[in-house]
Coordinates of N, CA and C and ligand atoms in Angstrom, one line a residue:
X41 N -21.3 15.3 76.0 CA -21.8 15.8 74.8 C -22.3 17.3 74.9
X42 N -22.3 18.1 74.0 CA -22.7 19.4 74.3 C -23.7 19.4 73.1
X43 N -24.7 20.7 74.2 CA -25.8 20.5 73.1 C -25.9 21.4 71.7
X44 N -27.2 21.3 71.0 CA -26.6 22.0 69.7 C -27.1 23.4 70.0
X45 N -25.9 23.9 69.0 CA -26.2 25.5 69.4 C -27.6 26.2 69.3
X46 N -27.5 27.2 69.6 CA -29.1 28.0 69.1 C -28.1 29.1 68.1
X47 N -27.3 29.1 67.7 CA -27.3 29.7 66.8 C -25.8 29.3 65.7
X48 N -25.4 29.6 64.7 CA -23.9 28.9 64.1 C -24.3 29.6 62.7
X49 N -22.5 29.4 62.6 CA -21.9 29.9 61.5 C -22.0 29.0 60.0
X50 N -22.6 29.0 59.2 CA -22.5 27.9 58.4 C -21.4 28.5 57.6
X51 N -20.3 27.4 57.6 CA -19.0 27.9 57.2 C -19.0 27.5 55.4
X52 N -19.4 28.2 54.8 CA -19.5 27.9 53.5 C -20.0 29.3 52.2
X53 N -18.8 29.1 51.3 CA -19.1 30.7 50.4 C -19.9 29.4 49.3
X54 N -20.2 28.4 48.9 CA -20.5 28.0 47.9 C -22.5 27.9 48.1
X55 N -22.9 28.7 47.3 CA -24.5 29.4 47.4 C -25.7 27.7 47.2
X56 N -25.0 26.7 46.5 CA -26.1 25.9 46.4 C -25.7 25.0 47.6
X57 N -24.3 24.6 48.3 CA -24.4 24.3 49.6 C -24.8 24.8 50.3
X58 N -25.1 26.5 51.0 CA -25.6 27.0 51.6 C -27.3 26.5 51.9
X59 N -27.7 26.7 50.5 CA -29.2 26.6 50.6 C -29.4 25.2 50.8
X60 N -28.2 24.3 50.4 CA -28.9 22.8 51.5 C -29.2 22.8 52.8
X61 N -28.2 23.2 53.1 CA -27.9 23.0 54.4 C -28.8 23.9 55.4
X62 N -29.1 25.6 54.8 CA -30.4 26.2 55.6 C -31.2 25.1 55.7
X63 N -31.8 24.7 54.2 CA -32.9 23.6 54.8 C -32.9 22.8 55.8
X64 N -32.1 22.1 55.8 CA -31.7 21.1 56.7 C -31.7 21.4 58.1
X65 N -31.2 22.6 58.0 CA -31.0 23.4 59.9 C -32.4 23.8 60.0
X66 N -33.7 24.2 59.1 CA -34.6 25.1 59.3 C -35.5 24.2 60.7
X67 N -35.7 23.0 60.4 CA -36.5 22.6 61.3 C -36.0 22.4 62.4
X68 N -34.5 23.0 62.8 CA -34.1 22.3 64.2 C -34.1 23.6 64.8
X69 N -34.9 25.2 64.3 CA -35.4 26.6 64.7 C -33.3 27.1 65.2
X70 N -32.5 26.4 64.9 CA -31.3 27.5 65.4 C -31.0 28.7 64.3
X71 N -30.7 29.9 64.8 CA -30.1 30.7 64.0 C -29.4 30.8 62.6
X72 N -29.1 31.1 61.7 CA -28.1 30.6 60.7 C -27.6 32.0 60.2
X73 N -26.4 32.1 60.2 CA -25.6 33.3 59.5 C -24.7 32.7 58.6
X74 N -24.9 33.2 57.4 CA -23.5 32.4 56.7 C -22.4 33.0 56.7
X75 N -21.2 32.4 56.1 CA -20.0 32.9 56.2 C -20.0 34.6 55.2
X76 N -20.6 34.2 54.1 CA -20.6 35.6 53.3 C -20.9 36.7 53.8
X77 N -22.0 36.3 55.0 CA -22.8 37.3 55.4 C -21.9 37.9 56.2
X78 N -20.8 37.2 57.1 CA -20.2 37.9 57.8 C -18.8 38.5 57.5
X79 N -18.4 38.2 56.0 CA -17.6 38.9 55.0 C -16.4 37.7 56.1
X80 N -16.1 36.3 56.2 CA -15.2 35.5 56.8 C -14.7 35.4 55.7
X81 N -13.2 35.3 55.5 CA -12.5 34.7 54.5 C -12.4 33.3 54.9
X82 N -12.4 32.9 53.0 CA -12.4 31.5 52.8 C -10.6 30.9 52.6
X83 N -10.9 30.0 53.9 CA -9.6 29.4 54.6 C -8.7 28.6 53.0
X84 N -7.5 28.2 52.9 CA -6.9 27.1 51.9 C -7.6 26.2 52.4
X85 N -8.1 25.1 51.6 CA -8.0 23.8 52.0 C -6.9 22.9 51.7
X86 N -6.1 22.8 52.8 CA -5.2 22.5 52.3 C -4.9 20.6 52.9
X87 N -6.1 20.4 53.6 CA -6.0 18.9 53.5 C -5.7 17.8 52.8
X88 N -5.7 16.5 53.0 CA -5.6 15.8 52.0 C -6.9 14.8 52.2
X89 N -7.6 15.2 52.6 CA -9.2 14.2 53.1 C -10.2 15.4 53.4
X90 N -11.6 14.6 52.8 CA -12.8 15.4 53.2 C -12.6 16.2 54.7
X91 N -12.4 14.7 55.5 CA -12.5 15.4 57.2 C -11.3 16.3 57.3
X92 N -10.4 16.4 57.0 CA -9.3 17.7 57.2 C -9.7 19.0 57.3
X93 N -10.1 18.9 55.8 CA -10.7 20.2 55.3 C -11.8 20.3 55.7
X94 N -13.0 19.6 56.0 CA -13.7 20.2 56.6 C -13.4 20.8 57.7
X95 N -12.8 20.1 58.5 CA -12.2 20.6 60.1 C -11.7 22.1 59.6
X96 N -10.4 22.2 58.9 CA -10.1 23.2 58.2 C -11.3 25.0 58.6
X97 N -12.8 24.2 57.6 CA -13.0 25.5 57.1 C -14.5 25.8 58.5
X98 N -14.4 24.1 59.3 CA -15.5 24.7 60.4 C -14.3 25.9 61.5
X99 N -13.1 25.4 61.3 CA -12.9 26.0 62.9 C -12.6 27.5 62.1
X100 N -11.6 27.8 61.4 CA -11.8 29.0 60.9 C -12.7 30.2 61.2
X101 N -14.1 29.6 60.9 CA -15.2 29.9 60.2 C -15.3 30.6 61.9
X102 N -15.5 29.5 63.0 CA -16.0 29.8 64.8 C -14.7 30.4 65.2
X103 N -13.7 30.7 64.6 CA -12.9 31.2 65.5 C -12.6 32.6 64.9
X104 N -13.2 33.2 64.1 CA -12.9 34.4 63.4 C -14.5 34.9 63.5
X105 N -15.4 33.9 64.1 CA -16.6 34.6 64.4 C -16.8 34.6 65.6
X106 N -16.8 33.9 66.6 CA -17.1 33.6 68.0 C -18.1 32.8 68.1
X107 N -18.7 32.4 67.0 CA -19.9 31.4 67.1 C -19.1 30.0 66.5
X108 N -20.5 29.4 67.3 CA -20.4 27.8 66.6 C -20.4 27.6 64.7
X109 N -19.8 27.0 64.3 CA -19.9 26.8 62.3 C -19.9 25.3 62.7
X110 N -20.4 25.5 61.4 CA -20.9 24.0 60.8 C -20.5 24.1 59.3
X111 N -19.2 23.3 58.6 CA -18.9 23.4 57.3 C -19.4 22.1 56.9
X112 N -19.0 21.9 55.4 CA -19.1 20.6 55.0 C -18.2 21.0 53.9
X113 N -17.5 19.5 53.7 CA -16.5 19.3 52.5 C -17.0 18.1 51.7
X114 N -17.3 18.3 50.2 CA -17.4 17.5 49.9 C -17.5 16.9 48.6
X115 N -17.5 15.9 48.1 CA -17.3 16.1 46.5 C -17.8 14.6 46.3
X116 N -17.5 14.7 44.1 CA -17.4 13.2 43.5 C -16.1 12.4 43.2
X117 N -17.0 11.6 44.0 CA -15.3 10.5 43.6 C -16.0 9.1 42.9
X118 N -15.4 9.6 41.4 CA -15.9 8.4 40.8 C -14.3 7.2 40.5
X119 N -15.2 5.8 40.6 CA -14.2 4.2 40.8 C -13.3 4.3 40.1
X120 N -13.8 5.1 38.4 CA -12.9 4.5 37.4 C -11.7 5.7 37.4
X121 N -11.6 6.6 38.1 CA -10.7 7.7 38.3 C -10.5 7.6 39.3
X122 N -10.0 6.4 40.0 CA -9.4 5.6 41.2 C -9.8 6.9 42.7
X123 N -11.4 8.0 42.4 CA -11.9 8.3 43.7 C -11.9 9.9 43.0
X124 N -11.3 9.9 42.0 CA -11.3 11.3 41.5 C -12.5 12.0 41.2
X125 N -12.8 13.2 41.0 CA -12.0 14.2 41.8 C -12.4 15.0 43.0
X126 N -12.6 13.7 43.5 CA -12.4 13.7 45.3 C -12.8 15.1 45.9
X127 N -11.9 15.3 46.6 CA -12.0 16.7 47.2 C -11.5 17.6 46.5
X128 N -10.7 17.4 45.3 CA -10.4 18.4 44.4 C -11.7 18.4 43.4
X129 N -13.0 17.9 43.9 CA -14.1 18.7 42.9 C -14.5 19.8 42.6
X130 N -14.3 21.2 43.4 CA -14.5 22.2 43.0 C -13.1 22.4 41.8
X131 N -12.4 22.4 42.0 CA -11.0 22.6 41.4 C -11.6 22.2 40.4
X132 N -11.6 21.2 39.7 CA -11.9 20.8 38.1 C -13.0 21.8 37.4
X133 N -13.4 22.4 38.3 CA -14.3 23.7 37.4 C -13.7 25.1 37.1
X134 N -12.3 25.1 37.5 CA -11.5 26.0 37.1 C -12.0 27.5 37.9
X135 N -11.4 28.1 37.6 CA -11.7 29.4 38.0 C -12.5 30.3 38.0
X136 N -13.5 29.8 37.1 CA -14.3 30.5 36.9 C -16.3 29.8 37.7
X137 N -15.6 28.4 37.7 CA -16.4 27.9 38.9 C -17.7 27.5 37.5
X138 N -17.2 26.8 36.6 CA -17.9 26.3 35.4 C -17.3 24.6 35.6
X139 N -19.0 24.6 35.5 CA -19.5 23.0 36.3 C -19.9 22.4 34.9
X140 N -20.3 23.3 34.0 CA -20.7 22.4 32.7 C -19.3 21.8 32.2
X141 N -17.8 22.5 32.1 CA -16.7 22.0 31.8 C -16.0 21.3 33.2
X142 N -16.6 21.2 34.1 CA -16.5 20.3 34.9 C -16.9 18.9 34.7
X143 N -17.8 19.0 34.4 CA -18.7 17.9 33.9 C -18.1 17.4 32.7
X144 N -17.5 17.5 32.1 CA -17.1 17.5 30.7 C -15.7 17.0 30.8
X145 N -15.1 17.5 31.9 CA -13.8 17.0 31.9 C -13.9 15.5 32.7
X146 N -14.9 15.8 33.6 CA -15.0 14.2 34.3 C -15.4 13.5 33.2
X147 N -16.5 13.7 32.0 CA -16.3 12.9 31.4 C -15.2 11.9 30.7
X148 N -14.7 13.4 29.8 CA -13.9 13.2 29.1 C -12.6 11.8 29.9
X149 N -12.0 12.1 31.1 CA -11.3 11.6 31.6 C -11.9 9.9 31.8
X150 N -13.1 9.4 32.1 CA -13.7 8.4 32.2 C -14.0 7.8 30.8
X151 N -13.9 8.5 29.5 CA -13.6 8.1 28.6 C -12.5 7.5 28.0
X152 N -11.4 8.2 28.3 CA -10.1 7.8 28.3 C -9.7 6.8 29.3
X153 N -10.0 6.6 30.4 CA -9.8 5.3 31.0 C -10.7 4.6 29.9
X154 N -11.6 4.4 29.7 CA -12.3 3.0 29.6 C -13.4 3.1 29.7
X155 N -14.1 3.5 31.3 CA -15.0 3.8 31.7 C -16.4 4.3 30.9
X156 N -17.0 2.8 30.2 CA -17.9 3.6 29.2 C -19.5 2.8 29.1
X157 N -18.9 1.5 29.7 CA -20.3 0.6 30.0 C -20.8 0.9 31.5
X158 N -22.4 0.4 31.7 CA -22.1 1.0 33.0 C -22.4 0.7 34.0
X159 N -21.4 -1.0 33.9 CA -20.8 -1.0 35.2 C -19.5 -0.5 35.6
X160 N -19.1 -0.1 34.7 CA -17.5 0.8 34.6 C -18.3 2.4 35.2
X161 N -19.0 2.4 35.5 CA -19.4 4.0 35.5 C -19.7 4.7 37.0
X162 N -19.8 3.3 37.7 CA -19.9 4.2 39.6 C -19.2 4.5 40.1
X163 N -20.0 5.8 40.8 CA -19.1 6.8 41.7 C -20.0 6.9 43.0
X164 N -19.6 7.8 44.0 CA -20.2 8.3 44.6 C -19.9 9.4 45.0
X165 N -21.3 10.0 45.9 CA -20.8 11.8 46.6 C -20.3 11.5 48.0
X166 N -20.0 12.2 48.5 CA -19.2 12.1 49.6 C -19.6 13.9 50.3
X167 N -19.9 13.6 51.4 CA -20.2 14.8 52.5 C -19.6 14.9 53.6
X168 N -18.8 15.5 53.8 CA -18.3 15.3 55.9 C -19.1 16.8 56.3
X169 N -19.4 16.8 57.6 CA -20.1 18.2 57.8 C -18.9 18.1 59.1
X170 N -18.4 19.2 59.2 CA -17.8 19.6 60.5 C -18.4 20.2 61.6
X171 N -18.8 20.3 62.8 CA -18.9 21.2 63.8 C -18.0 22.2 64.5
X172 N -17.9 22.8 64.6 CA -16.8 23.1 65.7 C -17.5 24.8 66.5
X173 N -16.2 24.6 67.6 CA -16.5 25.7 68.6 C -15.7 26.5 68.4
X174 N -15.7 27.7 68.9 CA -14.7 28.9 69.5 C -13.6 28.1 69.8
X175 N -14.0 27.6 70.9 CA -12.5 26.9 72.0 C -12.1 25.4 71.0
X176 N -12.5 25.7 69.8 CA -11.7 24.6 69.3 C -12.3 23.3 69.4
X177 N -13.2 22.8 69.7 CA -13.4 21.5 69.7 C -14.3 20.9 68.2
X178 N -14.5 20.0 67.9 CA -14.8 19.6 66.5 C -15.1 18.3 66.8
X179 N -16.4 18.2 66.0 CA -17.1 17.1 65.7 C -17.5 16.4 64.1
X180 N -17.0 15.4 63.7 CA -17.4 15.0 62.3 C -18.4 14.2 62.0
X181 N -19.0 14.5 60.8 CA -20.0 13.3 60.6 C -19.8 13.1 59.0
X182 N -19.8 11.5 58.7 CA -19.9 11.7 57.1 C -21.0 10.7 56.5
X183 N -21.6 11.3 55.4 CA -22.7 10.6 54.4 C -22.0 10.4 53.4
X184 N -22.6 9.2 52.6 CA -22.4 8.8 51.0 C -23.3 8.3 50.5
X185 N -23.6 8.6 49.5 CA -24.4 8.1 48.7 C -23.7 7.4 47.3
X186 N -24.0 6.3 47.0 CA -23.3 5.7 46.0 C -24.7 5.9 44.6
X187 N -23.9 5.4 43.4 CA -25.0 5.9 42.1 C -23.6 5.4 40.8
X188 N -24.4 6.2 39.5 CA -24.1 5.9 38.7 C -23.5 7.2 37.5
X189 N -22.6 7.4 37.1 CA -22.6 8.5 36.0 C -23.4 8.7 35.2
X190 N -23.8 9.3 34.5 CA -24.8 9.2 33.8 C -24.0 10.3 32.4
X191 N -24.2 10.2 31.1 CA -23.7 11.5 30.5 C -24.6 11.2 28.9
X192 N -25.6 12.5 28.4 CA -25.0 13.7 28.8 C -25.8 14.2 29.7
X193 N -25.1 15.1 30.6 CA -26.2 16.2 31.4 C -27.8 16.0 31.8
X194 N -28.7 15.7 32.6 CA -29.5 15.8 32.8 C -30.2 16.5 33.9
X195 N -30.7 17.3 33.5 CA -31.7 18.3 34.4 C -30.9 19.8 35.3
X196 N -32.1 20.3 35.3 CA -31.2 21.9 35.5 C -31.0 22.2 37.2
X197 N -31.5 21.5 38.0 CA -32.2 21.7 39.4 C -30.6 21.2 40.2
X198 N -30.6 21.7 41.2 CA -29.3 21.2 41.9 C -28.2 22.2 41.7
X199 N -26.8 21.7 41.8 CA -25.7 22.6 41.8 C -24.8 21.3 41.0
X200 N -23.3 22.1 40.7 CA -22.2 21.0 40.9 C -22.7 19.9 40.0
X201 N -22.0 19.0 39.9 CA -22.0 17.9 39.4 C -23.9 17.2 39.3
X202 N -24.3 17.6 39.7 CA -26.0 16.9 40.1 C -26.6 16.3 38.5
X203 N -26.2 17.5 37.4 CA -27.0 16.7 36.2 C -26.0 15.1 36.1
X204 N -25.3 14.5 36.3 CA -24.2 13.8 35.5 C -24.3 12.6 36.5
X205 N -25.4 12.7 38.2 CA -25.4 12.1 38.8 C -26.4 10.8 39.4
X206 N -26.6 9.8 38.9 CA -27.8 9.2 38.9 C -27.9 7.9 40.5
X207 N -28.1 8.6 41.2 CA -27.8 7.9 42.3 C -29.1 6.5 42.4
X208 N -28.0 5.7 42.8 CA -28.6 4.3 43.1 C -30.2 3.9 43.5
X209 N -31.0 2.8 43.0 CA -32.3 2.8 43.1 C -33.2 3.9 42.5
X210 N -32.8 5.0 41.6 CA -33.5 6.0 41.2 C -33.1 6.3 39.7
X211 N -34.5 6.9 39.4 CA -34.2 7.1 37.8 C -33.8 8.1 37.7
X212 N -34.1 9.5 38.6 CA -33.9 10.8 37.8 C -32.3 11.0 38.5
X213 N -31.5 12.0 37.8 CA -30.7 12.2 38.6 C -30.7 13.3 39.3
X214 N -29.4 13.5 39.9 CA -29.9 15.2 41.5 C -30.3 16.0 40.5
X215 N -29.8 16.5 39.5 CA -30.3 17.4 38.5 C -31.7 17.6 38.3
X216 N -32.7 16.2 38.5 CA -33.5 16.2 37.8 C -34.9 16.4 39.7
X217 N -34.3 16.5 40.0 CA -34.7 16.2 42.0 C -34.7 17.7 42.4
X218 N -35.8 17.9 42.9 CA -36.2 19.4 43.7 C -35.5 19.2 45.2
X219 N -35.4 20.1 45.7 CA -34.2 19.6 46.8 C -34.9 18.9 48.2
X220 N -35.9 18.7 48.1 CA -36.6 18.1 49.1 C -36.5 16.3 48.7
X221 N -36.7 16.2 47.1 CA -36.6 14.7 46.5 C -35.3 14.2 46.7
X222 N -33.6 15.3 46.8 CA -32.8 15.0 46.9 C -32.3 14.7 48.3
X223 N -33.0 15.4 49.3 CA -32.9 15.4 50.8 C -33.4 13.8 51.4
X224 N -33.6 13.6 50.1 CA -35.3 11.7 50.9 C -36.6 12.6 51.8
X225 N -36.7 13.8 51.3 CA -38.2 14.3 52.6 C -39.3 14.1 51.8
X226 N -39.1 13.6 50.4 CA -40.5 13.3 49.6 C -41.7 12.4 50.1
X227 N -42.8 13.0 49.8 CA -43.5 11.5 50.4 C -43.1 10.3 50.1
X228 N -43.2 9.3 50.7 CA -42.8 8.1 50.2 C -41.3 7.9 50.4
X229 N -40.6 8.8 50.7 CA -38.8 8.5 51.1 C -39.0 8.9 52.5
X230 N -38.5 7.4 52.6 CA -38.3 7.4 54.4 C -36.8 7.4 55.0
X231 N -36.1 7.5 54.3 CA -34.6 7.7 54.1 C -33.6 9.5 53.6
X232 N -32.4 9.1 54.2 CA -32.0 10.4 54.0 C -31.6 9.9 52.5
X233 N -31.5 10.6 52.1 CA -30.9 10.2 50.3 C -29.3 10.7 50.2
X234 N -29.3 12.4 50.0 CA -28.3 12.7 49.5 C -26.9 12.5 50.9
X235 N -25.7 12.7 49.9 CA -24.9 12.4 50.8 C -24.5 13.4 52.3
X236 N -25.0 14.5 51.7 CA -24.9 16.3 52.3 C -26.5 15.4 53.6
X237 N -27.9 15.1 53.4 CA -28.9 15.2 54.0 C -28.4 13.4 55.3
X238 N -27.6 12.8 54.5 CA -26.9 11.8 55.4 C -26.1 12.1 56.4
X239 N -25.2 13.0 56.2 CA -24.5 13.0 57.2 C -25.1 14.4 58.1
X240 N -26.3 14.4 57.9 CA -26.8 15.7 58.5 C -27.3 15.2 59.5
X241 N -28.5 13.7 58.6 CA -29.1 13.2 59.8 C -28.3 12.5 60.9
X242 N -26.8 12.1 60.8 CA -25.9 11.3 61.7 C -25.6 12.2 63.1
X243 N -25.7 13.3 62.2 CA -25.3 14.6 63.1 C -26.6 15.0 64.5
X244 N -27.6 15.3 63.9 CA -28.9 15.1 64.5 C -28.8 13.5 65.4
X245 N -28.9 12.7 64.7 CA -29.2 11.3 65.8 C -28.2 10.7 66.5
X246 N -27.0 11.3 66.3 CA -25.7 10.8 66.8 C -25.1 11.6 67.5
X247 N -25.1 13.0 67.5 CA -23.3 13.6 67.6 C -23.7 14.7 68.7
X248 N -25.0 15.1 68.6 CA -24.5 16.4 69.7 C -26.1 16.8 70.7
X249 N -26.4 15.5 71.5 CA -27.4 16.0 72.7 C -28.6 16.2 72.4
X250 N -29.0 17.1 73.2 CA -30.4 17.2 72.7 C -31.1 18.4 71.7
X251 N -31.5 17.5 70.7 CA -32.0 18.8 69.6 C -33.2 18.8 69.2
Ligands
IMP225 P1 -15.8 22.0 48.5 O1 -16.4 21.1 49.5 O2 -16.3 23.4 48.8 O3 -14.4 21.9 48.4 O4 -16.4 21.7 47.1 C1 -17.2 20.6 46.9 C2 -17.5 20.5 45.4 O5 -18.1 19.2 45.2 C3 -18.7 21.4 45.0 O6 -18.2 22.6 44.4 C4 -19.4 20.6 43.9 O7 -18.7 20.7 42.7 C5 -19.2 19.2 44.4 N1 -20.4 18.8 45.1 C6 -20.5 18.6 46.5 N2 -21.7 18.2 46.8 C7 -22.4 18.3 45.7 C8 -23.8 18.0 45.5 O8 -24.6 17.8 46.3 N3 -24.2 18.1 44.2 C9 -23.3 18.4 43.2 N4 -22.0 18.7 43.3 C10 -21.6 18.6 44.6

């Protein structure tokens, strides 16, 4: 096992994953540079699975920098849209990276199935975080968090999909969750919650030595 870096590339242009994930790395004191910072172009994902593309955009990221990255791929895949839209979640916000007609079309489409009572209505998030090295080596870890759709919209806090998302055992949705309430670091949450702070902790208690 090799240990964790003191310092890595977080392989990621998207600004409200970034700021999870600093969190997340703040207490383990390693370095963090993000990809913007180091002007890295953002790889195709051209996988057909979270872990692909993650793999995809960690090695990229460490082999056009010389440091260790750490990406994550990840998205909603809700039941009644047989997992949709998966890893094509950023994609449904179009080009302009508009999450409210994001939101809107995942509706809309769960409407048109059927999908309207709600037990017709679960989805879940889905996180893979990648590691990788220079020399190529790569390590995956994945979290999920299961929950409920919720429409319309609730709360401003989060990124992406978060107002629309009412995850399991909880009333507010990510939307409505300061990012520590989302992470499970609230008092009283003794658990990782979100899917991004799950597969973080796997990473920490599983994957790479001593941190
Ligand atoms: P990608 O991993 O960069 O391909 O994009 C993942 C997309 O999934 C993001 O742009 C968001 O739309 C969505 N997503 C992933 N994680 C979250 C989350 O924690 N909250 C809300 N949306 C998310």
């Amino acid at each position: 096992m090799r240990p964790f870096p003191e310092k890595l590339v977080v392989a990621s242009h998207n600004a409200g994953k970034v700021r999870e994930i600093r969190d997340l790395l703040e207490p383990l004191g390693c370095g963090i540079i993000s990809a913007a910072e180091l002007d890295l172009p953002e790889p195709e994902e051209t996988g057909a699975t979270f872990e692909e593309n993650a793999r995809i955009k960690a090695l990229a990221a460490a082999m056009a920098s010389g440091f260790p990255a750490l990406s994550d791929d990840s998205g909603l895949c809700v039941d009644a849209l047989d997992g949709k839209p998966g890893i094509h979640s950023a994609r449904w916000a179009g080009p302009e990276k508009d999450f409210a007609l994001a939101m809107r079309n995942v509706e809309e489409a769960m409407q048109a199935a059927g999908a309207t009572g709600e037990a017709d209505r679960s989805a879940c998030f889905v996180a893979v975080m990648c590691l990788a090295w220079p020399d190529g080596h790569t390590e995956l870890f994945r979290g999920e968090i299961e929950g409920v759709m919720v429409w319309p919209p609730r709360g401003t806090k989060g990124f992406g999909y978060d107002p629309v998302f009412l995850p399991e055992g909880h009333e507010r949705t990510f939307g409505e969750m300061d990012t520590a309430e989302k992470h499970g670091w609230q008092r009283g949450q003794d658990e990782a919650l979100s899917h991004r702070a799950r597969a973080f902790k796997l990473m920490v208690e599983t994957g790479i030595g001593d941190v």
